C-alpha cells in the first residue's frame, strides 16, 4: 500500500537567523525523531540562501511504503508484522539506508532515519540519496527459521522499491550479515539473476567488503580523534563512556582502547557497568556472550542510567537508539565531546543545552557515516567485481572521514554554528543543488 506521510510538514519559513524561534507546531521533545528532523531543517534553512526556497523538498519523503509481513510461526500459527521502506530523497543517487528490526519501529521513526541518511550521504559526499526500512518485531522472540521467513517475506514485499541502482539496504539495529544474505538471495531469486549489489553489509563470501563490520565504529573513532586534535585532548590516557555495545559500540570501543583511551563505562539495554581503571572491550564482549548482559563483569560496579550519563570522561558515545540525551539529562553530562554513534541520540533542546555548556557534539550525520562510506565501497566493488584489501579500505575510510570532519569544522568556524548545523549546511546545499540542476519533472 502506498500512503502519504502522516505528519504535516511545516510551511516554508525564511526565518531571520538572528530571531529564530522554534515554530509552535514542532514539539521535538514529544513528537519523536521525525519532528526532531523537521526542527533540524528549520535550523539550517536560514543558512541556505536562495537554495532555501527549495527546502520544502527536504521535509517531504519522496516515497513511503507500508507492508504487511505475514509469516508461518514454528507452531503452525500465522503471525502478521508491520514493515516499512521509505525513500526520503534520491536527487543525488539511489536510496541507501539500513533495515531495523525492533518492537519500537514506527513509520515516523523510519521517515526520520531515511531523512538522516539523505543528509549523511550528502555530508560525506557519497553518491546516494536517503532511504531506510524496518519491521516492528522483537527478533529475539523469533526462532532462526522464523527470522529467515520474516526477512524473506519483508524483502519480497519491498522488492519493487529496492535494487542495486534503485535503493540498497544495509544492516541497522538487530539486523546483520546473515539477514543481508537472505535479503540478497530473496531479491535475486525474484529477479531471476544473482545481484550481490542489492544490499551491503553482506558476508564476505557473497560480495561483502572487508572492513565493513567495523566501519561505523571506525568512523566514530576517526571523527572523535579529529575533534580531540581540535580541542587539544590527548587520546592516550583519556576516558570514554559508551551506550550500546553492538555493531557500532563494540567496534568503537576496541579502537578507543587500542589508542590508549580507557573505556570506563558501558550501558546496554540490560544495565550499565563502570571501572575507572578501564574495561577491556574483548573481556566485556566475551562476558556478554556468556551471560547475555554487561552486568556482573568482574572488576566493575553497576551504574544506574542516571549515573551513566554523568560519567566523568572526555568522550561520551551514545551508540544505541534515538532520543537518549534530552533536556532531562543534558545538564548532567560531564563529557567534553559527544560522538553520536547512534542516529538521533541528542534532541534539539539537548543540543542547545550542551552547546551553552561548551560540550562539543559530533553529529550522527558525520560521526556514524563510516558505515555507509564502506557500504559505498562495497557497492562499487560488487559492480566492478574487483575487491580491495582491508588496509586499502580502512585507509580510504580514514581519509574520507578526516576530510569530511575538516570541511564541516571549517564551515562551523566560519559561520559560527554548531557542527550539526554546519554538517546540515554542507549536506543540504549538495542535495538542493542537485535538485535545482535536475529541475522539476514534468
Ligand atoms: P546493534 O543492534 O548491533 O546494537 C545495539 C546496542 O544498543 C546493543 O548493545 C543494545 O543492548 C543497546 N541498546 C538497545 N536499546 C538500548 C537502551 N534502551 N538503552 C541502552 N542500550 C540499548 O545496533 P547497531 O548496528 O550497533 O546500531 C546502533 C545505532 O547506530 C543505531 O542508532 C543505528 O541506527 C546506528 N547506526 C548503525 C550503523 C551500522 O552500520 N550498524 C551505521 C550507522 C548508524
XYZ file of C-alpha atoms and ligand atoms in Angstrom:
486
model
C 0.000 0.000 0.000
C 1.424 3.388 -0.923
C 0.453 6.036 1.559
C 1.106 9.718 2.136
C 3.191 10.870 5.056
C 1.050 11.178 8.165
C 2.914 14.121 9.659
C 2.055 17.540 8.187
C 5.222 19.373 7.255
C 5.686 22.988 8.266
C 5.096 25.771 5.751
C 8.234 27.272 4.218
C 9.621 29.871 6.563
C 12.539 32.073 5.650
C 13.355 32.937 9.231
C 15.764 35.659 10.163
C 18.674 33.702 11.571
C 19.032 36.207 14.412
C 15.443 35.923 15.537
C 14.998 32.192 15.073
C 12.392 30.619 17.331
C 11.110 27.062 17.041
C 7.665 27.066 15.415
C 4.932 26.051 17.827
C 3.823 23.048 15.760
C 7.178 21.418 16.442
C 7.477 19.926 19.883
C 10.601 17.841 19.390
C 10.731 16.524 22.930
C 7.297 14.953 22.473
C 6.884 14.110 18.820
C 9.825 11.816 18.214
C 12.501 11.522 15.553
C 10.576 12.956 12.572
C 9.771 16.166 14.490
C 13.408 16.345 15.557
C 14.471 16.103 11.921
C 11.992 18.861 10.926
C 13.393 21.053 13.677
C 16.934 20.410 12.401
C 15.873 21.503 8.902
C 14.259 24.660 10.301
C 17.571 25.444 11.987
C 19.585 25.133 8.777
C 17.081 26.804 6.445
C 18.197 30.400 7.181
C 21.741 29.457 6.148
C 20.819 28.148 2.724
C 20.418 31.468 0.903
C 18.432 31.185 -2.323
C 18.515 27.377 -2.119
C 16.342 27.693 0.993
C 13.393 28.198 -1.378
C 13.750 24.527 -2.321
C 13.952 23.271 1.275
C 10.328 22.072 1.152
C 11.668 19.049 -0.727
C 13.671 18.077 2.380
C 10.630 17.910 4.656
C 8.622 15.582 2.421
C 9.700 11.970 1.947
C 9.735 11.029 -1.738
C 8.017 7.649 -1.194
C 6.621 5.836 1.812
C 5.706 2.162 1.692
C 3.971 0.234 4.462
C 3.679 -3.527 4.089
C 2.040 -6.416 5.885
C 4.546 -9.195 6.606
C 2.663 -12.414 7.384
C 4.733 -15.453 8.358
C 4.088 -19.012 9.477
C 5.392 -19.482 13.028
C 7.110 -22.726 14.050
C 3.993 -23.841 15.964
C 1.832 -23.534 12.811
C 0.128 -20.232 13.688
C 0.225 -17.302 11.250
C 1.580 -14.006 12.610
C 1.478 -10.535 10.997
C 4.151 -7.850 11.345
C 4.184 -4.301 10.000
C 7.086 -3.309 7.758
C 8.179 -0.063 6.102
C 10.549 1.213 3.448
C 10.969 4.944 2.912
C 12.802 6.811 0.152
C 13.423 10.240 1.594
C 15.352 11.868 -1.252
C 17.031 10.479 -4.351
C 18.218 13.709 -6.005
C 21.898 12.675 -5.696
C 21.608 8.959 -6.432
C 19.858 5.731 -5.451
C 18.404 5.396 -1.969
C 20.684 3.955 0.701
C 19.927 3.087 4.297
C 19.601 0.258 6.764
C 16.838 -2.079 7.853
C 15.875 -2.155 11.537
C 14.060 -4.982 13.313
C 12.764 -3.649 16.623
C 9.453 -3.698 18.536
C 9.535 0.127 18.740
C 9.807 0.769 14.969
C 7.205 3.264 13.712
C 6.638 4.994 10.382
C 7.693 8.488 11.591
C 10.852 6.922 13.011
C 11.704 5.269 9.688
C 10.931 8.568 7.884
C 13.415 10.348 10.155
C 16.062 7.648 9.753
C 15.658 7.853 5.947
C 15.964 11.638 6.051
C 19.107 11.449 8.190
C 20.565 9.097 5.541
C 19.974 11.762 2.843
C 21.789 14.315 4.979
C 24.582 11.886 5.957
C 25.301 10.701 2.419
C 25.468 14.289 1.212
C 27.528 15.463 4.221
C 30.326 12.998 3.431
C 29.663 13.229 -0.319
C 28.893 9.619 -1.209
C 26.641 9.451 -4.283
C 23.449 8.184 -2.656
C 20.107 9.531 -1.606
C 18.483 8.602 1.688
C 16.317 5.569 2.491
C 15.528 3.353 5.472
C 13.366 0.397 6.362
C 12.169 -1.525 9.329
C 9.855 -4.145 10.733
C 8.040 -3.745 14.034
C 9.123 -7.017 15.631
C 11.160 -8.303 18.529
C 13.593 -10.519 16.600
C 14.862 -12.081 19.840
C 11.425 -13.654 20.297
C 11.691 -15.460 16.914
C 13.468 -18.725 16.095
C 16.142 -18.577 13.396
C 13.794 -20.061 10.790
C 11.013 -17.606 11.745
C 13.533 -14.775 11.398
C 14.502 -16.043 7.952
C 10.857 -16.253 6.831
C 10.206 -12.741 8.166
C 13.259 -11.348 6.353
C 12.393 -13.056 3.070
C 8.728 -12.010 3.078
C 9.621 -8.421 4.021
C 12.235 -8.317 1.229
C 9.734 -9.668 -1.271
C 7.109 -7.079 -0.216
C 9.504 -4.135 -0.611
C 11.211 -5.773 -3.613
C 9.931 -3.344 -6.242
C 11.394 -0.410 -4.332
C 14.932 -1.764 -3.885
C 17.665 -2.802 -6.342
C 21.373 -2.160 -6.993
C 20.625 1.085 -8.846
C 17.396 1.944 -7.026
C 17.801 1.562 -3.264
C 20.395 -0.521 -1.413
C 19.530 -1.679 2.144
C 22.143 -2.487 4.814
C 22.181 -3.650 8.453
C 20.884 -1.499 11.302
C 19.676 -2.302 14.821
C 19.109 -6.075 15.209
C 19.968 -6.913 11.587
C 23.271 -8.399 10.475
C 25.250 -10.091 7.693
C 23.045 -13.193 7.707
C 19.909 -11.101 7.261
C 21.595 -9.245 4.385
C 22.451 -12.632 2.822
C 18.772 -13.689 2.987
C 17.699 -10.319 1.549
C 20.184 -10.620 -1.318
C 19.070 -14.185 -2.061
C 15.350 -13.354 -1.958
C 15.671 -10.336 -4.236
C 17.934 -12.279 -6.631
C 15.502 -15.236 -6.732
C 12.613 -12.912 -7.616
C 14.725 -11.112 -10.239
C 15.952 -14.385 -11.768
C 19.625 -13.489 -11.513
C 22.177 -13.003 -8.743
C 22.522 -9.345 -7.798
C 25.051 -9.046 -4.981
C 24.887 -5.231 -5.094
C 21.258 -5.083 -3.904
C 22.371 -4.909 -0.264
C 25.583 -4.023 1.554
C 26.909 -5.360 4.835
C 26.810 -8.878 3.328
C 29.080 -11.781 4.297
C 32.448 -11.705 2.513
C 31.604 -14.923 0.661
C 28.689 -13.136 -1.072
C 30.470 -9.987 -2.219
C 30.723 -8.265 1.142
C 33.575 -5.888 1.819
C 36.497 -6.287 4.144
C 36.298 -3.661 6.866
C 32.503 -3.210 6.658
C 31.738 -4.837 10.004
C 33.806 -2.301 11.968
C 33.347 0.638 9.593
C 30.765 2.613 11.573
C 32.752 2.249 14.805
C 35.928 3.161 12.923
C 34.278 6.332 11.580
C 33.143 7.182 15.129
C 36.737 6.812 16.273
C 38.206 8.843 13.375
C 35.842 11.803 13.927
C 36.466 11.659 17.699
C 40.219 11.645 17.054
C 39.917 14.718 14.805
C 37.743 16.535 17.372
C 40.228 15.679 20.122
C 43.013 17.113 17.991
C 40.979 20.303 17.550
C 40.304 20.528 21.306
C 43.879 19.649 22.303
C 42.844 16.453 24.077
C 45.386 13.606 24.010
C 43.764 10.259 23.252
C 46.272 8.311 25.319
C 45.103 8.439 28.925
C 41.671 9.855 28.036
C 38.377 8.152 29.027
C 35.235 7.197 27.149
C 31.745 6.018 28.096
C 29.683 4.132 25.531
C 25.956 3.420 25.397
C 25.295 0.380 23.198
C 27.748 -2.474 22.707
C 26.538 -3.788 19.364
C 27.967 -3.362 15.890
C 28.826 0.316 16.418
C 29.628 0.477 20.134
C 31.823 -2.618 20.266
C 33.937 -1.655 17.231
C 34.364 1.908 18.522
C 35.286 0.609 21.995
C 38.065 -1.575 20.567
C 39.593 1.303 18.589
C 39.500 3.740 21.526
C 41.064 1.021 23.715
C 43.798 0.354 21.124
C 44.679 4.063 21.121
C 45.082 4.269 24.892
C 41.657 5.707 25.738
C 40.142 3.940 28.770
C 36.627 2.557 28.365
C 35.295 3.484 31.811
C 31.529 2.912 31.432
C 29.245 0.874 29.183
C 25.455 0.826 29.130
C 23.291 -1.577 27.165
C 19.579 -2.430 27.270
C 20.382 -4.805 30.142
C 22.231 -2.439 32.509
C 25.426 -0.401 32.911
C 28.882 -1.034 34.390
C 31.805 1.185 35.472
C 35.513 0.733 36.085
C 37.634 3.871 36.455
C 40.775 1.898 35.559
C 39.262 0.853 32.208
C 37.226 -2.079 30.882
C 38.785 -4.441 28.343
C 36.271 -4.471 25.433
C 37.160 -8.065 24.463
C 36.541 -9.288 28.022
C 33.229 -7.437 28.111
C 32.264 -8.939 24.744
C 33.010 -12.475 25.988
C 31.117 -11.786 29.219
C 28.024 -10.582 27.284
C 28.249 -13.636 25.031
C 28.335 -15.951 28.044
C 25.825 -14.235 30.331
C 23.675 -12.144 27.966
C 24.322 -8.952 29.938
C 27.024 -6.419 30.818
C 26.126 -6.702 34.492
C 28.440 -8.726 36.713
C 31.617 -8.240 34.663
C 34.381 -8.917 37.234
C 36.087 -5.728 38.406
C 33.186 -3.433 37.529
C 30.493 -1.677 39.567
C 26.872 -1.432 38.491
C 25.664 2.028 37.380
C 22.145 3.420 37.191
C 21.156 5.026 33.892
C 21.314 8.454 35.541
C 24.856 7.764 36.782
C 25.909 6.536 33.347
C 25.087 9.890 31.702
C 27.032 11.687 34.477
C 30.212 9.653 33.813
C 33.331 11.773 34.104
C 35.036 11.160 30.744
C 36.423 13.054 27.778
C 34.179 11.194 25.297
C 30.557 10.113 25.633
C 29.372 7.903 22.794
C 25.666 7.164 22.501
C 25.595 4.148 20.128
C 22.162 2.616 20.769
C 18.896 4.403 19.937
C 17.345 7.837 19.340
C 16.442 10.463 21.947
C 18.800 9.347 24.714
C 20.204 12.766 25.651
C 17.279 15.109 26.195
C 16.630 18.260 28.191
C 16.167 15.930 31.192
C 19.790 14.735 31.312
C 21.808 17.084 29.020
C 22.637 19.302 32.006
C 24.253 16.344 33.784
C 26.670 15.365 31.008
C 30.277 15.828 32.123
C 31.980 14.687 28.917
C 33.812 17.223 26.760
C 32.895 15.608 23.440
C 29.764 13.651 22.488
C 30.205 11.431 19.452
C 26.844 10.345 18.024
C 27.378 6.722 17.029
C 23.605 6.223 17.039
C 21.206 8.082 14.795
C 19.378 10.910 16.537
C 20.514 10.304 20.153
C 20.563 14.026 21.082
C 17.349 16.066 20.836
C 17.449 19.705 19.600
C 16.724 21.052 23.098
C 19.566 18.949 24.485
C 21.765 20.268 21.647
C 21.130 23.823 22.870
C 21.889 22.939 26.493
C 25.113 21.139 25.528
C 26.145 23.989 23.245
C 25.662 26.521 26.050
C 27.715 24.317 28.377
C 30.556 24.084 25.850
C 30.156 20.352 25.130
C 31.180 19.608 21.533
C 28.679 17.334 19.744
C 29.884 15.452 16.656
C 26.566 14.888 14.879
C 25.364 11.482 13.739
C 25.313 12.522 10.075
C 29.089 12.859 10.305
C 30.165 10.636 13.220
C 28.431 7.441 12.117
C 28.896 7.903 8.354
C 31.722 5.341 8.292
C 29.231 2.506 7.787
C 27.620 3.959 4.702
C 31.012 5.008 3.377
C 32.302 1.427 3.384
C 28.878 0.315 2.122
C 29.584 2.610 -0.827
C 32.975 0.916 -1.270
C 31.228 -2.486 -1.110
C 28.681 -1.439 -3.750
C 31.471 -0.161 -6.038
C 33.424 -3.429 -5.554
C 30.313 -5.507 -6.348
C 29.716 -3.557 -9.561
C 33.314 -3.896 -10.699
C 33.733 -7.453 -9.308
C 37.126 -6.338 -8.074
C 37.831 -6.419 -4.349
C 40.173 -4.241 -2.325
C 42.382 -5.128 0.649
C 41.262 -4.290 4.183
C 44.205 -1.938 4.535
C 43.127 -0.045 1.419
C 39.525 0.181 2.645
C 40.482 1.397 6.125
C 42.887 3.962 4.657
C 40.261 5.291 2.213
C 37.678 5.439 5.012
C 40.061 7.273 7.324
C 40.924 9.810 4.605
C 37.319 10.453 3.604
C 36.124 10.865 7.211
C 39.081 13.068 8.174
C 38.435 15.333 5.175
C 34.690 15.436 5.873
C 35.362 16.389 9.505
C 37.784 19.164 8.451
C 35.378 20.576 5.834
C 32.431 20.622 8.257
C 34.523 22.021 11.142
C 35.677 24.822 8.795
C 32.068 25.737 7.937
C 31.197 25.692 11.659
C 34.122 28.015 12.418
C 33.381 30.392 9.518
C 29.674 30.689 10.178
C 29.783 30.404 13.958
C 27.470 27.371 14.071
C 27.463 24.013 15.787
C 28.994 21.069 13.938
C 25.450 19.757 13.370
C 24.232 22.905 11.660
C 27.461 23.031 9.637
C 27.004 19.409 8.502
C 23.413 20.234 7.533
C 24.553 23.328 5.598
C 27.069 21.270 3.603
C 24.611 18.421 3.020
C 21.518 20.499 2.211
C 23.468 22.630 -0.255
C 24.587 19.468 -2.091
C 21.093 17.960 -2.159
C 19.356 21.183 -3.177
C 21.942 21.991 -5.854
C 21.316 18.537 -7.351
C 17.586 19.195 -7.151
C 17.984 22.588 -8.829
C 20.159 21.210 -11.642
C 17.763 18.337 -12.320
C 14.802 20.717 -12.470
C 11.195 19.865 -11.780
C 9.640 16.984 -13.739
C 7.481 17.219 -15.855
P 23.057 -3.329 17.413
O 21.737 -3.981 17.379
O 24.246 -4.071 16.914
O 23.388 -2.868 18.936
C 22.526 -2.050 19.650
C 23.077 -1.891 21.078
O 22.260 -0.922 21.749
C 23.021 -3.150 21.910
O 24.186 -3.243 22.731
C 21.799 -2.932 22.813
O 21.877 -3.600 24.068
C 21.857 -1.439 23.011
N 20.561 -0.874 23.384
C 19.360 -1.084 22.792
N 18.394 -0.423 23.463
C 19.004 0.215 24.482
C 18.556 1.049 25.516
N 17.261 1.372 25.638
N 19.454 1.525 26.414
C 20.764 1.202 26.312
N 21.255 0.425 25.335
C 20.379 -0.077 24.439
O 22.872 -1.938 16.646
P 23.972 -1.088 15.886
O 24.033 -1.551 14.483
O 25.213 -1.025 16.700
O 23.277 0.351 15.846
C 23.313 1.225 16.960
C 22.963 2.634 16.495
O 23.888 3.045 15.490
C 21.583 2.812 15.873
O 21.105 4.114 16.174
C 21.855 2.714 14.386
O 20.865 3.373 13.616
C 23.183 3.450 14.329
N 23.975 3.146 13.146
C 24.360 1.869 12.853
C 25.153 1.634 11.736
C 25.672 0.270 11.398
O 26.499 0.156 10.485
N 25.277 -0.783 12.096
C 25.511 2.695 10.895
C 25.119 3.993 11.229
C 24.352 4.206 12.360
